[in-house]
Coordinates of N, CA, C and O and ligand atoms in Angstrom, one line a residue:
X1 N -118.5 -49.0 145.6 CA -117.1 -49.6 145.8 C -116.6 -49.1 147.2 O -116.6 -47.9 147.5
X2 N -116.1 -50.0 148.0 CA -115.5 -49.6 149.3 C -114.1 -49.1 149.1 O -113.4 -49.5 148.1
X3 N -113.6 -48.4 150.0 CA -112.3 -47.8 149.9 C -111.2 -48.9 149.7 O -110.3 -48.7 148.9
X4 N -111.3 -50.0 150.4 CA -110.2 -51.0 150.3 C -110.4 -51.9 149.1 O -109.7 -52.9 149.0
X5 N -111.4 -51.6 148.3 CA -111.5 -52.3 147.0 C -110.5 -51.8 146.0 O -110.4 -52.3 144.9
X6 N -109.8 -50.7 146.3 CA -108.9 -50.1 145.4 C -107.9 -51.1 144.9 O -107.2 -51.8 145.6
X7 N -107.7 -51.1 143.6 CA -106.5 -51.8 143.0 C -106.1 -51.1 141.8 O -106.9 -50.6 141.0
X8 N -104.8 -50.9 141.6 CA -104.3 -50.2 140.4 C -104.5 -51.0 139.2 O -104.4 -50.4 138.1
X9 N -104.9 -52.2 139.3 CA -105.2 -53.0 138.1 C -106.6 -53.2 137.8 O -107.0 -54.2 137.2
X10 N -107.4 -52.4 138.3 CA -108.9 -52.5 138.1 C -109.2 -51.9 136.7 O -109.3 -50.7 136.6
X11 N -109.3 -52.7 135.7 CA -109.4 -52.2 134.4 C -110.8 -52.5 133.7 O -111.0 -52.2 132.6
X12 N -111.7 -53.0 134.5 CA -113.0 -53.4 133.9 C -113.7 -52.2 133.3 O -113.7 -51.1 133.8
X13 N -114.2 -52.4 132.1 CA -115.0 -51.4 131.4 C -114.1 -50.3 130.8 O -114.7 -49.3 130.3
X14 N -112.8 -50.4 130.9 CA -112.0 -49.4 130.3 C -111.5 -49.9 129.0 O -111.1 -51.1 128.9
X15 N -111.5 -49.0 128.0 CA -111.1 -49.5 126.7 C -109.6 -49.8 126.7 O -108.8 -48.9 127.0
X16 N -109.3 -51.0 126.4 CA -107.9 -51.4 126.5 C -107.6 -52.5 125.6 O -108.4 -53.5 125.4
X17 N -106.5 -52.5 124.9 CA -106.1 -53.5 123.9 C -106.0 -54.9 124.6 O -105.6 -54.9 125.8
X18 N -106.3 -55.9 123.9 CA -106.2 -57.3 124.5 C -104.9 -57.6 125.1 O -104.7 -58.2 126.1
X19 N -103.8 -57.1 124.4 CA -102.4 -57.4 124.8 C -102.2 -56.9 126.2 O -101.6 -57.5 127.1
X20 N -102.8 -55.7 126.5 CA -102.6 -55.1 127.8 C -103.4 -55.8 128.9 O -103.0 -56.0 130.0
X21 N -104.6 -56.2 128.5 CA -105.5 -57.0 129.4 C -104.8 -58.3 129.8 O -104.9 -58.7 131.0
X22 N -104.2 -58.9 128.8 CA -103.5 -60.2 129.1 C -102.3 -60.0 130.1 O -102.1 -60.8 131.0
X23 N -101.6 -58.9 129.9 CA -100.5 -58.6 130.8 C -101.0 -58.3 132.2 O -100.4 -58.8 133.2
X24 N -102.1 -57.6 132.3 CA -102.7 -57.4 133.6 C -103.1 -58.7 134.3 O -102.8 -58.9 135.5
X25 N -103.7 -59.5 133.5 CA -104.1 -60.8 134.1 C -102.9 -61.6 134.6 O -102.9 -62.1 135.7
X26 N -101.8 -61.6 133.8 CA -100.6 -62.3 134.2 C -100.0 -61.7 135.5 O -99.7 -62.5 136.4
X27 N -99.9 -60.4 135.5 CA -99.3 -59.8 136.7 C -100.2 -60.0 138.0 O -99.7 -60.4 139.0
X28 N -101.5 -59.9 137.8 CA -102.4 -60.1 138.9 C -102.3 -61.6 139.4 O -102.3 -61.9 140.6
X29 N -102.3 -62.5 138.4 CA -102.4 -63.9 138.8 C -101.1 -64.5 139.3 O -101.1 -65.3 140.2
X30 N -100.0 -64.1 138.6 CA -98.7 -64.8 138.9 C -97.6 -64.0 139.4 O -96.6 -64.5 139.9
X31 N -97.7 -62.7 139.4 CA -96.6 -61.8 139.8 C -97.1 -60.8 140.9 O -96.5 -59.7 140.9
X32 N -98.0 -61.1 141.6 CA -98.6 -60.2 142.6 C -97.6 -59.7 143.6 O -97.7 -58.5 144.1
X33 N -96.6 -60.5 143.9 CA -95.6 -60.0 145.0 C -94.4 -59.4 144.4 O -93.5 -58.9 145.1
X34 N -94.3 -59.3 143.0 CA -93.1 -58.8 142.4 C -93.3 -57.2 142.2 O -93.9 -56.8 141.2
X35 N -92.9 -56.5 143.2 CA -93.2 -55.0 143.2 C -92.5 -54.3 142.1 O -93.0 -53.3 141.5
X36 N -91.2 -54.8 141.8 CA -90.5 -54.2 140.7 C -91.2 -54.3 139.4 O -91.3 -53.3 138.6
X37 N -91.6 -55.5 139.1 CA -92.4 -55.8 137.9 C -93.6 -54.9 137.8 O -94.0 -54.3 136.8
X38 N -94.3 -54.8 138.9 CA -95.5 -54.0 139.0 C -95.3 -52.6 138.7 O -96.0 -51.9 138.0
X39 N -94.2 -52.1 139.3 CA -93.8 -50.7 139.0 C -93.6 -50.4 137.5 O -94.0 -49.4 137.0
X40 N -92.8 -51.3 136.9 CA -92.5 -51.2 135.5 C -93.8 -51.2 134.7 O -94.0 -50.4 133.7
X41 N -94.7 -52.1 135.1 CA -96.0 -52.3 134.4 C -96.9 -51.0 134.5 O -97.5 -50.6 133.6
X42 N -96.9 -50.5 135.7 CA -97.7 -49.3 136.0 C -97.1 -48.1 135.1 O -97.9 -47.3 134.6
X43 N -95.8 -48.1 134.9 CA -95.2 -47.1 134.1 C -95.6 -47.2 132.7 O -96.0 -46.2 132.0
X44 N -95.6 -48.4 132.2 CA -96.1 -48.7 130.8 C -97.5 -48.3 130.7 O -97.9 -47.6 129.7
X45 N -98.4 -48.7 131.6 CA -99.8 -48.3 131.5 C -99.9 -46.8 131.5 O -100.7 -46.3 130.7
X46 N -99.2 -46.1 132.3 CA -99.2 -44.6 132.4 C -98.9 -44.0 131.0 O -99.5 -43.1 130.6
X47 N -97.9 -44.6 130.4 CA -97.4 -44.1 129.1 C -98.5 -44.3 128.0 O -98.6 -43.6 127.0
X48 N -99.3 -45.4 128.2 CA -100.3 -45.7 127.1 C -101.7 -45.1 127.4 O -102.6 -45.3 126.6
X49 N -101.8 -44.5 128.6 CA -103.1 -44.0 129.0 C -103.5 -42.7 128.2 O -102.6 -41.8 128.1
X50 N -104.7 -42.6 127.7 CA -105.1 -41.4 127.0 C -106.5 -41.0 127.6 O -107.2 -41.9 128.1
X51 N -106.8 -39.8 127.5 CA -108.1 -39.3 127.9 C -108.9 -38.8 126.7 O -108.4 -38.3 125.7
X52 N -110.2 -38.9 126.8 CA -111.1 -38.5 125.7 C -111.3 -37.0 125.8 O -111.8 -36.4 124.8
X53 N -111.0 -36.4 126.9 CA -111.1 -34.9 127.1 C -109.9 -34.4 127.8 O -109.2 -35.1 128.4
X54 N -109.7 -33.0 127.7 CA -108.6 -32.4 128.5 C -108.8 -32.8 129.9 O -109.9 -32.7 130.5
X55 N -107.6 -33.2 130.6 CA -107.7 -33.5 132.0 C -108.3 -32.4 132.8 O -109.0 -32.7 133.8
X56 N -108.0 -31.2 132.5 CA -108.5 -30.1 133.3 C -110.0 -29.9 133.2 O -110.6 -29.0 133.9
X57 N -110.7 -30.6 132.4 CA -112.2 -30.5 132.3 C -112.8 -31.8 133.0 O -114.1 -31.8 133.1
X58 N -112.0 -32.7 133.5 CA -112.6 -33.9 134.1 C -112.5 -33.8 135.6 O -111.4 -33.7 136.1
X59 N -113.7 -33.8 136.2 CA -113.7 -33.5 137.6 C -113.4 -34.7 138.6 O -114.1 -34.9 139.5
X60 N -112.3 -35.3 138.3 CA -111.9 -36.4 139.2 C -110.7 -36.0 140.1 O -109.6 -35.7 139.6
X61 N -111.0 -35.8 141.3 CA -110.0 -35.5 142.3 C -110.6 -35.8 143.7 O -111.8 -35.9 143.9
X62 N -109.7 -35.9 144.7 CA -110.2 -36.2 146.0 C -110.9 -35.0 146.7 O -110.6 -33.9 146.4
X63 N -111.7 -35.3 147.7 CA -112.3 -34.3 148.6 C -111.9 -34.8 150.0 O -111.9 -36.0 150.3
X64 N -111.5 -33.8 150.9 CA -111.1 -34.1 152.2 C -112.2 -33.5 153.2 O -112.5 -32.3 153.1
X65 N -112.7 -34.4 154.0 CA -113.7 -33.9 155.1 C -112.8 -33.3 156.2 O -112.3 -34.1 157.0
X66 N -112.7 -32.0 156.3 CA -111.7 -31.5 157.2 C -112.1 -31.7 158.6 O -111.2 -31.8 159.5
X67 N -113.4 -31.9 159.0 CA -113.7 -32.2 160.4 C -113.3 -33.6 160.8 O -113.1 -33.9 162.0
X68 N -113.0 -34.5 159.8 CA -112.6 -35.8 160.1 C -111.1 -36.0 160.1 O -110.5 -36.9 160.6
X69 N -110.4 -35.0 159.4 CA -108.9 -35.1 159.2 C -108.2 -34.9 160.5 O -108.5 -34.0 161.2
X70 N -107.3 -35.9 160.8 CA -106.6 -35.8 162.1 C -105.2 -35.2 161.9 O -104.4 -35.2 162.8
X71 N -104.9 -34.6 160.7 CA -103.7 -33.9 160.5 C -102.5 -34.8 160.5 O -101.4 -34.4 160.9
X72 N -102.7 -36.1 160.2 CA -101.5 -37.0 160.3 C -100.5 -36.8 159.1 O -99.4 -37.2 159.3
X73 N -101.0 -36.3 158.0 CA -100.0 -36.0 156.9 C -99.8 -37.2 156.0 O -98.9 -37.1 155.1
X74 N -100.4 -38.3 156.3 CA -100.1 -39.5 155.5 C -100.4 -39.3 154.0 O -99.6 -39.6 153.1
X75 N -101.5 -38.7 153.7 CA -101.9 -38.5 152.3 C -100.9 -37.5 151.6 O -100.6 -37.7 150.4
X76 N -100.5 -36.5 152.3 CA -99.6 -35.5 151.8 C -98.2 -36.2 151.4 O -97.7 -36.0 150.3
X77 N -97.8 -37.1 152.3 CA -96.5 -37.8 152.0 C -96.7 -38.9 150.9 O -95.8 -39.2 150.2
X78 N -97.9 -39.5 150.9 CA -98.1 -40.6 150.0 C -98.3 -40.2 148.6 O -97.7 -40.9 147.7
X79 N -99.0 -39.2 148.3 CA -99.4 -38.9 146.9 C -98.2 -38.5 146.1 O -97.5 -37.5 146.4
X80 N -97.9 -39.2 145.0 CA -96.7 -38.9 144.2 C -96.9 -37.7 143.3 O -95.9 -37.2 142.7
X81 N -98.1 -37.2 143.3 CA -98.4 -36.0 142.4 C -98.6 -34.7 143.1 O -99.0 -33.8 142.5
X82 N -98.3 -34.7 144.4 CA -98.4 -33.5 145.2 C -99.8 -32.9 145.1 O -99.9 -31.6 145.0
X83 N -100.8 -33.7 145.1 CA -102.2 -33.2 145.1 C -102.5 -32.5 146.4 O -103.3 -31.5 146.4
X84 N -102.0 -32.9 147.5 CA -102.3 -32.4 148.8 C -101.2 -31.5 149.3 O -100.0 -31.7 149.0
X85 N -101.6 -30.5 150.2 CA -100.7 -29.8 151.1 C -101.3 -29.7 152.4 O -102.5 -29.9 152.6
X86 N -100.5 -29.3 153.4 CA -101.1 -29.1 154.8 C -101.6 -27.6 154.9 O -100.8 -26.7 154.4
X87 N -102.7 -27.4 155.6 CA -103.1 -26.0 155.8 C -102.4 -25.6 157.2 O -101.6 -26.3 157.7
X88 N -102.7 -24.4 157.6 CA -102.1 -23.9 158.8 C -102.2 -24.8 160.1 O -101.4 -24.7 161.0
X89 N -103.3 -25.6 160.1 CA -103.5 -26.5 161.2 C -103.0 -27.9 161.0 O -103.2 -28.9 161.7
X90 N -102.3 -28.1 159.8 CA -101.8 -29.4 159.5 C -102.8 -30.3 158.8 O -102.4 -31.5 158.5
X91 N -104.0 -29.8 158.6 CA -104.9 -30.7 157.9 C -104.7 -30.7 156.4 O -104.2 -29.7 155.8
X92 N -105.0 -31.8 155.7 CA -104.8 -31.9 154.3 C -105.8 -31.1 153.5 O -107.0 -31.1 153.8
X93 N -105.3 -30.4 152.5 CA -106.2 -29.7 151.6 C -105.7 -30.0 150.2 O -104.5 -30.3 149.9
X94 N -106.7 -30.1 149.3 CA -106.4 -30.4 147.9 C -105.9 -29.1 147.2 O -106.7 -28.2 147.0
X95 N -104.7 -29.1 146.7 CA -104.2 -27.9 146.1 C -103.9 -28.1 144.6 O -103.9 -27.1 143.9
X96 N -103.7 -29.3 144.2 CA -103.5 -29.5 142.7 C -104.4 -30.6 142.3 O -104.0 -31.8 141.9
X97 N -105.7 -30.3 142.2 CA -106.7 -31.4 141.9 C -106.5 -32.1 140.6 O -106.7 -33.3 140.5
X98 N -106.1 -31.3 139.6 CA -106.0 -32.0 138.2 C -104.7 -32.7 138.0 O -104.4 -33.3 137.0
X99 N -103.8 -32.7 139.1 CA -102.6 -33.6 139.0 C -103.0 -35.0 139.5 O -102.2 -35.9 139.3
X100 N -104.2 -35.2 140.0 CA -104.6 -36.5 140.5 C -104.8 -37.4 139.3 O -105.4 -37.0 138.3
X101 N -104.2 -38.6 139.4 CA -104.3 -39.6 138.3 C -105.7 -40.1 138.1 O -106.3 -40.5 139.1
X102 N -106.2 -39.9 136.9 CA -107.6 -40.3 136.7 C -107.8 -41.8 137.1 O -107.1 -42.7 136.6
X103 N -108.8 -42.0 137.9 CA -109.2 -43.3 138.4 C -108.3 -43.9 139.5 O -108.5 -44.9 140.1
X104 N -107.2 -43.1 139.9 CA -106.4 -43.5 141.0 C -107.2 -43.2 142.3 O -107.9 -42.2 142.3
X105 N -107.1 -44.1 143.3 CA -107.7 -43.8 144.6 C -106.8 -44.4 145.7 O -107.2 -44.8 146.7
X106 N -105.5 -44.3 145.3 CA -104.5 -45.0 146.2 C -104.4 -44.4 147.6 O -104.0 -45.1 148.5
X107 N -104.7 -43.1 147.7 CA -104.6 -42.5 149.0 C -105.8 -42.8 149.9 O -105.7 -42.6 151.2
X108 N -106.9 -43.3 149.4 CA -108.1 -43.5 150.2 C -107.9 -44.5 151.3 O -108.1 -44.2 152.5
X109 N -107.3 -45.7 151.0 CA -107.1 -46.7 152.1 C -106.0 -46.3 153.0 O -105.9 -46.9 154.1
X110 N -105.2 -45.3 152.6 CA -104.1 -44.9 153.5 C -104.5 -44.0 154.6 O -103.9 -43.9 155.7
X111 N -105.7 -43.3 154.4 CA -106.1 -42.4 155.4 C -106.7 -43.1 156.6 O -107.7 -43.8 156.5
X112 N -106.1 -42.9 157.8 CA -106.6 -43.6 159.0 C -108.0 -43.1 159.5 O -108.6 -43.8 160.3
X113 N -108.4 -41.9 159.0 CA -109.6 -41.3 159.5 C -110.8 -41.5 158.5 O -111.9 -41.0 158.8
X114 N -110.6 -42.1 157.4 CA -111.6 -42.2 156.4 C -112.1 -40.8 155.9 O -113.3 -40.6 155.6
X115 N -111.2 -39.8 155.9 CA -111.6 -38.5 155.5 C -111.6 -38.2 154.0 O -112.0 -37.1 153.6
X116 N -111.0 -39.1 153.2 CA -110.8 -38.8 151.8 C -111.9 -39.6 151.0 O -112.1 -40.7 151.2
X117 N -112.5 -38.8 150.1 CA -113.5 -39.5 149.2 C -113.3 -39.1 147.8 O -112.7 -38.0 147.5
X118 N -113.9 -39.9 146.9 CA -113.8 -39.6 145.5 C -115.2 -39.8 144.9 O -116.1 -40.4 145.5
X119 N -115.4 -39.2 143.7 CA -116.7 -39.5 143.0 C -116.7 -41.0 142.6 O -115.7 -41.7 142.7
X120 N -117.8 -41.5 142.1 CA -118.0 -42.9 141.7 C -117.1 -43.1 140.4 O -117.3 -42.5 139.4
X121 N -116.1 -44.0 140.5 CA -115.2 -44.3 139.4 C -116.0 -44.8 138.1 O -115.6 -44.5 137.0
X122 N -117.1 -45.4 138.3 CA -117.9 -45.9 137.2 C -118.3 -44.7 136.3 O -118.4 -44.9 135.1
X123 N -118.5 -43.5 136.8 CA -118.8 -42.4 136.0 C -117.7 -41.8 135.2 O -117.8 -40.9 134.4
X124 N -116.4 -42.3 135.5 CA -115.3 -41.7 134.9 C -114.5 -42.6 134.0 O -113.6 -42.2 133.3
X125 N -114.9 -43.9 134.0 CA -114.2 -44.8 133.1 C -114.3 -44.4 131.6 O -113.4 -44.7 130.8
X126 N -115.4 -43.7 131.3 CA -115.6 -43.4 129.9 C -114.6 -42.4 129.4 O -114.4 -42.2 128.2
X127 N -113.8 -41.7 130.3 CA -112.8 -40.7 129.9 C -111.5 -41.4 129.6 O -110.6 -40.6 129.2
X128 N -111.3 -42.6 129.9 CA -110.0 -43.3 129.8 C -110.0 -44.4 128.7 O -110.9 -45.1 128.6
X129 N -108.9 -44.4 128.0 CA -108.6 -45.5 127.1 C -107.1 -45.7 127.0 O -106.3 -44.8 127.4
X130 N -106.7 -46.8 126.5 CA -105.3 -47.2 126.4 C -104.9 -47.5 124.9 O -105.7 -48.1 124.2
X131 N -103.8 -47.0 124.5 CA -103.3 -47.3 123.2 C -102.6 -48.6 123.1 O -102.0 -49.0 124.1
Ligands
SF4_1 S1 -104.4 -39.1 155.6 FE1 -106.5 -38.5 156.2 S2 -106.3 -37.9 158.3 FE2 -104.3 -37.9 157.5 S3 -103.9 -35.8 156.7 FE3 -104.7 -37.0 155.0 S4 -106.9 -36.6 155.1 FE4 -106.1 -36.0 157.0
SF4_2 S1 -105.7 -40.8 144.1 FE1 -103.5 -41.1 143.6 S2 -102.9 -39.3 142.4 FE2 -104.9 -38.8 143.3 S3 -104.5 -37.7 145.2 FE3 -104.6 -39.9 145.8 S4 -102.5 -40.8 145.6 FE4 -102.6 -38.8 144.6

């Protein structure tokens, strides 16, 4: 999967009730530009998301290639979960790995240097289901 393939509504192979799948289909197909509706929907999805194991045992979090990082700070400002902080030289470092939302890769396409990477999401879908 390429970095810009990221979509918050990528639900394939994740266990999810039909009602939620239909809502995703509707939002993707007919309400793609309605950011307010999308925010509400993401909130609902977050509330219904469950993990098969403790989050602290699931190794899903970003890695930063420090030699590629240009210290722009975009990821630090962007991540709503404060996963990153700046080190003494302004480069991004991962300080709260388990705060990273499982299967989120929202910061990857924001990085202008391509310095952020994640493990293969396919290996982690088995940990997520929705009530
Ligand atoms: S967005 Fe990329 S280049 Fe900018 S601080 Fe984060 S990792 Fe470094
Ligand atoms: S993937 Fe999402 S939650 Fe994880 S560090 Fe990036 S923006 Fe934050």
